[in-house]
GROMACS .gro file of C-alpha atoms in nm:
model
  295
    1MET     CA    1  -2.649   4.255   8.545
    2LYS     CA    2  -2.290   4.314   8.404
    3ARG     CA    3  -2.421   4.412   8.088
    4LEU     CA    4  -2.666   4.662   8.239
    5LEU     CA    5  -2.385   4.833   8.457
    6LEU     CA    6  -2.164   4.843   8.140
    7CYS     CA    7  -2.441   5.026   7.950
    8GLY     CA    8  -2.491   5.240   8.248
    9LEU     CA    9  -2.137   5.340   8.248
   10LEU     CA   10  -2.118   5.421   7.880
   11ALA     CA   11  -2.417   5.645   7.922
   12LEU     CA   12  -2.223   5.851   8.170
   13LEU     CA   13  -1.937   5.912   7.919
   14PRO     CA   14  -1.926   6.227   7.708
   15PRO     CA   15  -2.061   6.145   7.362
   16SER     CA   16  -1.715   6.154   7.190
   17THR     CA   17  -1.589   5.857   7.404
   18ARG     CA   18  -1.917   5.667   7.376
   19ALA     CA   19  -1.874   5.694   6.991
   20ALA     CA   20  -1.530   5.561   6.982
   21GLU     CA   21  -1.628   5.273   7.225
   22ASP     CA   22  -1.945   5.187   6.996
   23SER     CA   23  -1.715   5.117   6.680
   24ALA     CA   24  -1.451   4.941   6.869
   25ASP     CA   25  -1.491   4.626   6.668
   26ALA     CA   26  -1.504   4.801   6.325
   27LYS     CA   27  -1.230   4.885   6.078
   28PHE     CA   28  -1.243   5.245   6.185
   29ARG     CA   29  -1.311   5.449   6.491
   30THR     CA   30  -1.540   5.754   6.536
   31ILE     CA   31  -1.516   6.033   6.765
   32ALA     CA   32  -1.834   6.220   6.756
   33ASP     CA   33  -1.956   6.548   6.872
   34ILE     CA   34  -1.620   6.732   6.905
   35GLU     CA   35  -1.673   7.112   6.936
   36PHE     CA   36  -1.453   7.306   6.690
   37ALA     CA   37  -1.576   7.663   6.753
   38GLN     CA   38  -1.875   7.843   6.875
   39ALA     CA   39  -2.054   8.137   6.673
   40GLY     CA   40  -2.363   8.326   6.739
   41GLY     CA   41  -2.427   8.138   7.059
   42GLN     CA   42  -2.396   7.804   6.879
   43ARG     CA   43  -2.158   7.507   6.930
   44LEU     CA   44  -2.021   7.401   6.600
   45LEU     CA   45  -1.951   7.005   6.619
   46LEU     CA   46  -1.773   6.764   6.384
   47ASP     CA   47  -1.753   6.386   6.384
   48LEU     CA   48  -1.396   6.214   6.313
   49HIS     CA   49  -1.405   5.908   6.137
   50LEU     CA   50  -1.057   5.748   6.139
   51PRO     CA   51  -0.947   5.430   5.980
   52LYS     CA   52  -0.748   5.155   6.188
   53GLY     CA   53  -0.428   5.045   6.075
   54THR     CA   54  -0.342   5.346   5.876
   55GLU     CA   55  -0.086   5.594   5.999
   56THR     CA   56  -0.150   5.939   5.952
   57PRO     CA   57  -0.424   5.901   5.683
   58PRO     CA   58  -0.506   6.167   5.459
   59LEU     CA   59  -0.815   6.381   5.547
   60VAL     CA   60  -1.136   6.445   5.378
   61VAL     CA   61  -1.363   6.717   5.513
   62TRP     CA   62  -1.748   6.628   5.453
   63ILE     CA   63  -1.995   6.913   5.420
   64HIS     CA   64  -2.348   6.808   5.444
   65GLY     CA   65  -2.633   6.957   5.223
   66GLY     CA   66  -2.985   7.057   5.325
   67GLY     CA   67  -3.034   7.402   5.141
   68TRP     CA   68  -2.833   7.593   5.392
   69ARG     CA   69  -3.121   7.567   5.638
   70GLY     CA   70  -3.130   7.191   5.749
   71GLY     CA   71  -2.943   6.859   5.712
   72SER     CA   72  -2.688   6.684   5.939
   73ARG     CA   73  -2.344   6.619   5.960
   74LYS     CA   74  -2.447   6.253   6.052
   75LYS     CA   75  -2.560   6.198   5.695
   76MET     CA   76  -2.223   6.145   5.564
   77HIS     CA   77  -2.215   6.007   5.223
   78LEU     CA   78  -1.864   5.923   5.166
   79ASP     CA   79  -1.805   5.668   5.456
   80GLN     CA   80  -1.667   5.402   5.204
   81LEU     CA   81  -1.361   5.623   5.161
   82ILE     CA   82  -1.275   5.516   5.522
   83GLY     CA   83  -1.222   5.170   5.389
   84HIS     CA   84  -0.970   5.313   5.113
   85GLY     CA   85  -0.767   5.456   5.417
   86HIS     CA   86  -0.890   5.817   5.436
   87ALA     CA   87  -0.996   5.992   5.745
   88ILE     CA   88  -1.312   6.193   5.738
   89ALA     CA   89  -1.419   6.483   5.930
   90SER     CA   90  -1.800   6.555   5.892
   91ILE     CA   91  -1.868   6.910   5.988
   92SER     CA   92  -2.165   7.135   6.097
   93TYR     CA   93  -2.227   7.514   6.019
   94ARG     CA   94  -2.478   7.758   6.100
   95PHE     CA   95  -2.793   7.746   5.922
   96THR     CA   96  -2.979   8.053   5.757
   97ASP     CA   97  -3.230   8.080   6.054
   98LYS     CA   98  -2.919   8.178   6.270
   99ALA     CA   99  -2.734   8.370   6.025
  100ILE     CA  100  -2.705   8.432   5.665
  101PHE     CA  101  -2.378   8.422   5.426
  102PRO     CA  102  -2.096   8.454   5.492
  103ALA     CA  103  -2.155   8.290   5.819
  104GLN     CA  104  -2.155   7.936   5.665
  105ILE     CA  105  -1.822   7.958   5.486
  106HIS     CA  106  -1.662   8.124   5.803
  107ASP     CA  107  -1.791   7.810   5.969
  108CYS     CA  108  -1.639   7.579   5.734
  109LYS     CA  109  -1.312   7.755   5.723
  110ALA     CA  110  -1.296   7.742   6.107
  111ALA     CA  111  -1.335   7.383   6.093
  112ILE     CA  112  -1.051   7.347   5.852
  113ARG     CA  113  -0.827   7.549   6.068
  114TRP     CA  114  -0.908   7.365   6.369
  115LEU     CA  115  -0.834   7.028   6.200
  116ARG     CA  116  -0.483   7.143   6.106
  117ALA     CA  117  -0.436   7.272   6.477
  118ASN     CA  118  -0.532   6.935   6.620
  119ALA     CA  119  -0.377   6.700   6.365
  120LYS     CA  120  -0.105   6.532   6.579
  121LYS     CA  121  -0.353   6.497   6.869
  122TYR     CA  122  -0.591   6.262   6.654
  123GLY     CA  123  -0.329   6.130   6.423
  124TYR     CA  124  -0.455   6.219   6.051
  125ASN     CA  125  -0.250   6.405   5.788
  126ALA     CA  126  -0.334   6.799   5.787
  127ASP     CA  127  -0.084   6.897   5.546
  128TRP     CA  128  -0.308   6.763   5.262
  129ILE     CA  129  -0.689   6.812   5.296
  130ALA     CA  130  -0.958   6.720   5.049
  131VAL     CA  131  -1.304   6.891   5.097
  132ALA     CA  132  -1.614   6.736   4.952
  133GLY     CA  133  -2.001   6.803   4.978
  134SER     CA  134  -2.338   6.763   4.836
  135SER     CA  135  -2.592   7.021   4.719
  136ALA     CA  136  -2.548   7.308   4.955
  137GLY     CA  137  -2.251   7.143   5.106
  138GLY     CA  138  -2.112   7.104   4.746
  139HIS     CA  139  -2.146   7.464   4.706
  140LEU     CA  140  -1.957   7.530   5.024
  141ALA     CA  141  -1.707   7.277   4.914
  142LEU     CA  142  -1.632   7.451   4.602
  143LEU     CA  143  -1.615   7.799   4.787
  144VAL     CA  144  -1.357   7.669   5.034
  145GLY     CA  145  -1.152   7.537   4.774
  146VAL     CA  146  -1.138   7.830   4.535
  147SER     CA  147  -1.119   8.121   4.793
  148GLY     CA  148  -0.793   8.035   4.966
  149ASP     CA  149  -0.653   8.367   5.113
  150VAL     CA  150  -0.982   8.568   5.040
  151LYS     CA  151  -0.997   8.768   5.373
  152GLN     CA  152  -1.368   8.854   5.360
  153LEU     CA  153  -1.457   8.500   5.344
  154GLU     CA  154  -1.187   8.379   5.595
  155GLY     CA  155  -1.361   8.522   5.938
  156THR     CA  156  -1.233   8.463   6.264
  157VAL     CA  157  -1.461   8.201   6.392
  158GLY     CA  158  -1.295   7.940   6.631
  159GLY     CA  159  -0.949   8.128   6.612
  160ASN     CA  160  -0.665   7.918   6.511
  161LEU     CA  161  -0.576   8.191   6.274
  162GLU     CA  162  -0.223   8.101   6.230
  163GLN     CA  163  -0.354   7.795   6.042
  164SER     CA  164  -0.414   7.797   5.677
  165SER     CA  165  -0.756   7.714   5.556
  166ARG     CA  166  -0.646   7.627   5.212
  167ILE     CA  167  -0.737   7.279   5.082
  168GLN     CA  168  -0.568   7.052   4.843
  169SER     CA  169  -0.874   6.887   4.629
  170ILE     CA  170  -1.240   6.938   4.581
  171ILE     CA  171  -1.523   6.699   4.539
  172ASP     CA  172  -1.851   6.869   4.440
  173TYR     CA  173  -2.170   6.682   4.415
  174TYR     CA  174  -2.428   6.875   4.232
  175GLY     CA  175  -2.380   7.218   4.433
  176PRO     CA  176  -2.452   7.560   4.301
  177SER     CA  177  -2.138   7.738   4.155
  178ASP     CA  178  -2.273   8.070   4.045
  179PHE     CA  179  -2.585   8.254   4.200
  180VAL     CA  180  -2.579   8.502   3.919
  181LEU     CA  181  -2.628   8.267   3.663
  182ARG     CA  182  -2.876   8.093   3.875
  183GLY     CA  183  -3.079   8.400   3.886
  184LYS     CA  184  -3.097   8.402   3.506
  185SER     CA  185  -3.134   8.029   3.431
  186GLN     CA  186  -3.366   7.934   3.733
  187PRO     CA  187  -3.524   8.261   3.883
  188GLU     CA  188  -3.837   8.056   3.997
  189ARG     CA  189  -3.608   7.880   4.257
  190ALA     CA  190  -3.334   8.138   4.283
  191TYR     CA  191  -3.554   8.419   4.392
  192THR     CA  192  -3.823   8.245   4.615
  193GLU     CA  193  -3.827   8.033   4.904
  194LYS     CA  194  -3.850   7.696   4.680
  195SER     CA  195  -3.454   7.742   4.717
  196GLY     CA  196  -3.273   7.760   5.044
  197SER     CA  197  -3.044   8.015   4.867
  198PHE     CA  198  -3.301   8.289   4.899
  199ALA     CA  199  -3.261   8.294   5.276
  200LEU     CA  200  -2.870   8.252   5.245
  201LEU     CA  201  -2.839   8.552   5.045
  202GLY     CA  202  -3.066   8.781   5.246
  203GLY     CA  203  -3.412   8.717   5.084
  204LYS     CA  204  -3.598   8.692   5.412
  205LEU     CA  205  -3.431   8.987   5.576
  206LYS     CA  206  -3.477   9.231   5.267
  207GLY     CA  207  -3.764   9.068   5.077
  208LYS     CA  208  -3.506   9.004   4.793
  209VAL     CA  209  -3.192   8.863   4.745
  210ILE     CA  210  -2.902   9.090   4.807
  211PRO     CA  211  -2.706   9.142   4.469
  212GLU     CA  212  -2.373   9.184   4.629
  213LEU     CA  213  -2.414   8.861   4.822
  214GLU     CA  214  -2.497   8.682   4.495
  215VAL     CA  215  -2.172   8.750   4.358
  216GLN     CA  216  -1.981   8.706   4.701
  217ALA     CA  217  -2.120   8.380   4.762
  218SER     CA  218  -2.045   8.243   4.414
  219PRO     CA  219  -1.743   8.009   4.376
  220ALA     CA  220  -1.734   8.112   4.014
  221GLN     CA  221  -1.614   8.462   4.107
  222TYR     CA  222  -1.292   8.327   4.271
  223VAL     CA  223  -1.135   8.068   4.033
  224THR     CA  224  -0.751   8.145   3.989
  225THR     CA  225  -0.465   7.955   3.853
  226ASP     CA  226  -0.357   7.841   4.201
  227ASP     CA  227  -0.688   7.653   4.288
  228PRO     CA  228  -0.699   7.285   4.378
  229PRO     CA  229  -0.791   6.985   4.145
  230LEU     CA  230  -1.169   6.946   4.105
  231LEU     CA  231  -1.391   6.652   4.055
  232VAL     CA  232  -1.766   6.737   4.001
  233PHE     CA  233  -2.073   6.502   4.003
  234GLN     CA  234  -2.400   6.600   3.842
  235GLY     CA  235  -2.731   6.452   3.760
  236ALA     CA  236  -2.854   6.519   3.394
  237LYS     CA  237  -3.213   6.541   3.518
  238ASP     CA  238  -3.150   6.759   3.818
  239LYS     CA  239  -3.422   7.015   3.841
  240VAL     CA  240  -3.309   7.156   4.172
  241VAL     CA  241  -2.969   7.260   4.075
  242LEU     CA  242  -2.937   7.273   3.693
  243PRO     CA  243  -2.646   7.104   3.527
  244ASP     CA  244  -2.533   7.475   3.401
  245GLN     CA  245  -2.406   7.513   3.751
  246SER     CA  246  -2.168   7.211   3.735
  247GLU     CA  247  -2.078   7.310   3.387
  248ARG     CA  248  -2.011   7.663   3.464
  249ILE     CA  249  -1.717   7.568   3.743
  250VAL     CA  250  -1.568   7.331   3.525
  251ALA     CA  251  -1.549   7.557   3.235
  252LEU     CA  252  -1.382   7.830   3.453
  253TYR     CA  253  -1.124   7.569   3.559
  254GLN     CA  254  -1.065   7.453   3.192
  255GLN     CA  255  -1.011   7.828   3.107
  256ALA     CA  256  -0.748   7.854   3.382
  257HIS     CA  257  -0.590   7.542   3.277
  258LEU     CA  258  -0.666   7.361   3.614
  259PRO     CA  259  -0.715   6.974   3.628
  260ALA     CA  260  -1.114   6.937   3.651
  261LYS     CA  261  -1.345   6.635   3.565
  262LEU     CA  262  -1.725   6.662   3.535
  263VAL     CA  263  -1.891   6.329   3.578
  264VAL     CA  264  -2.266   6.344   3.451
  265LEU     CA  265  -2.524   6.078   3.558
  266LYS     CA  266  -2.756   6.065   3.263
  267ASN     CA  267  -3.060   5.909   3.480
  268ALA     CA  268  -2.994   6.093   3.800
  269GLY     CA  269  -3.156   6.386   3.952
  270HIS     CA  270  -3.076   6.580   4.246
  271GLY     CA  271  -2.897   6.319   4.475
  272GLY     CA  272  -2.925   5.950   4.528
  273ARG     CA  273  -2.717   5.643   4.611
  274ALA     CA  274  -2.571   5.618   4.251
  275PHE     CA  275  -2.340   5.890   4.317
  276TYR     CA  276  -2.168   5.738   4.601
  277THR     CA  277  -2.118   5.384   4.513
  278GLY     CA  278  -1.994   5.137   4.230
  279GLU     CA  279  -1.802   5.311   3.939
  280ASN     CA  280  -1.877   5.687   4.079
  281LEU     CA  281  -1.708   5.583   4.404
  282GLN     CA  282  -1.402   5.436   4.226
  283THR     CA  283  -1.387   5.772   4.036
  284ALA     CA  284  -1.376   5.963   4.363
  285VAL     CA  285  -1.111   5.711   4.511
  286HIS     CA  286  -0.896   5.752   4.186
  287PHE     CA  287  -0.918   6.117   4.201
  288LEU     CA  288  -0.819   6.145   4.557
  289MET     CA  289  -0.517   5.925   4.502
  290GLN     CA  290  -0.431   6.068   4.188
  291HIS     CA  291  -0.411   6.412   4.360
  292GLY     CA  292  -0.315   6.292   4.712
  293PRO     CA  293  -0.011   6.360   4.944
  294SER     CA  294   0.209   6.133   4.787
  295ASN     CA  295   0.179   6.285   4.451
   0.00000   0.00000   0.00000
């Protein structure tokens, strides 16, 4: 009877409180469904995963994949980083059925500004923030990282405009970096609904991709000498996002004499557990420690 009463009381709590209670026995606590902004009539939410016993942990912002048209922040592949003392904020953003580019990057930057504005409330370190993402989320992670102070990509979603949306490290998992290049090397995906980037770049509205958006949405267009360190994971057998996308952004970093590392998984395609476990997980942990707030 007591158990039923407790369950009933928990059901009445807001989602964020329930999530924190549910993980009370774990080595971390999760505060779910926090609204960081509203845009286009949509509530934009994030989930915070905070390691226990770590004072002001460094923060990693996770951006999920799904072709800019689907996916969920609940599918957060880097949860093992929490055990290495990192807090993780897994964020949502508008899909292409609601808005085309640059709405998605505006939403991501809104989340980062909100996270900085609320750092003291939740107890993580917002002076140093890393951003990571897979596929479409990898593209957005790259773009967040290299577009610091680019006004047309900042937007005003969510306010907190006194806060910086600049981040200090990038981990990209097989995300597109250059849509102009993709149109040349992979037109059968770039210019059809096989790829979510077709809708992202205005294809459904105009019947074809808008050339200006191809350029504006490409992280490759924004690489400058003050960009943060970069780690890229890519599957050699990836047919969804070709390896030339990862090679392109790393080459631009190298030309700018910026820290960049490309890890190619010889037997991997587009995604899979191998990217986030074992040696590759340790590579990500080492990268974050090497370029972390104490270094």
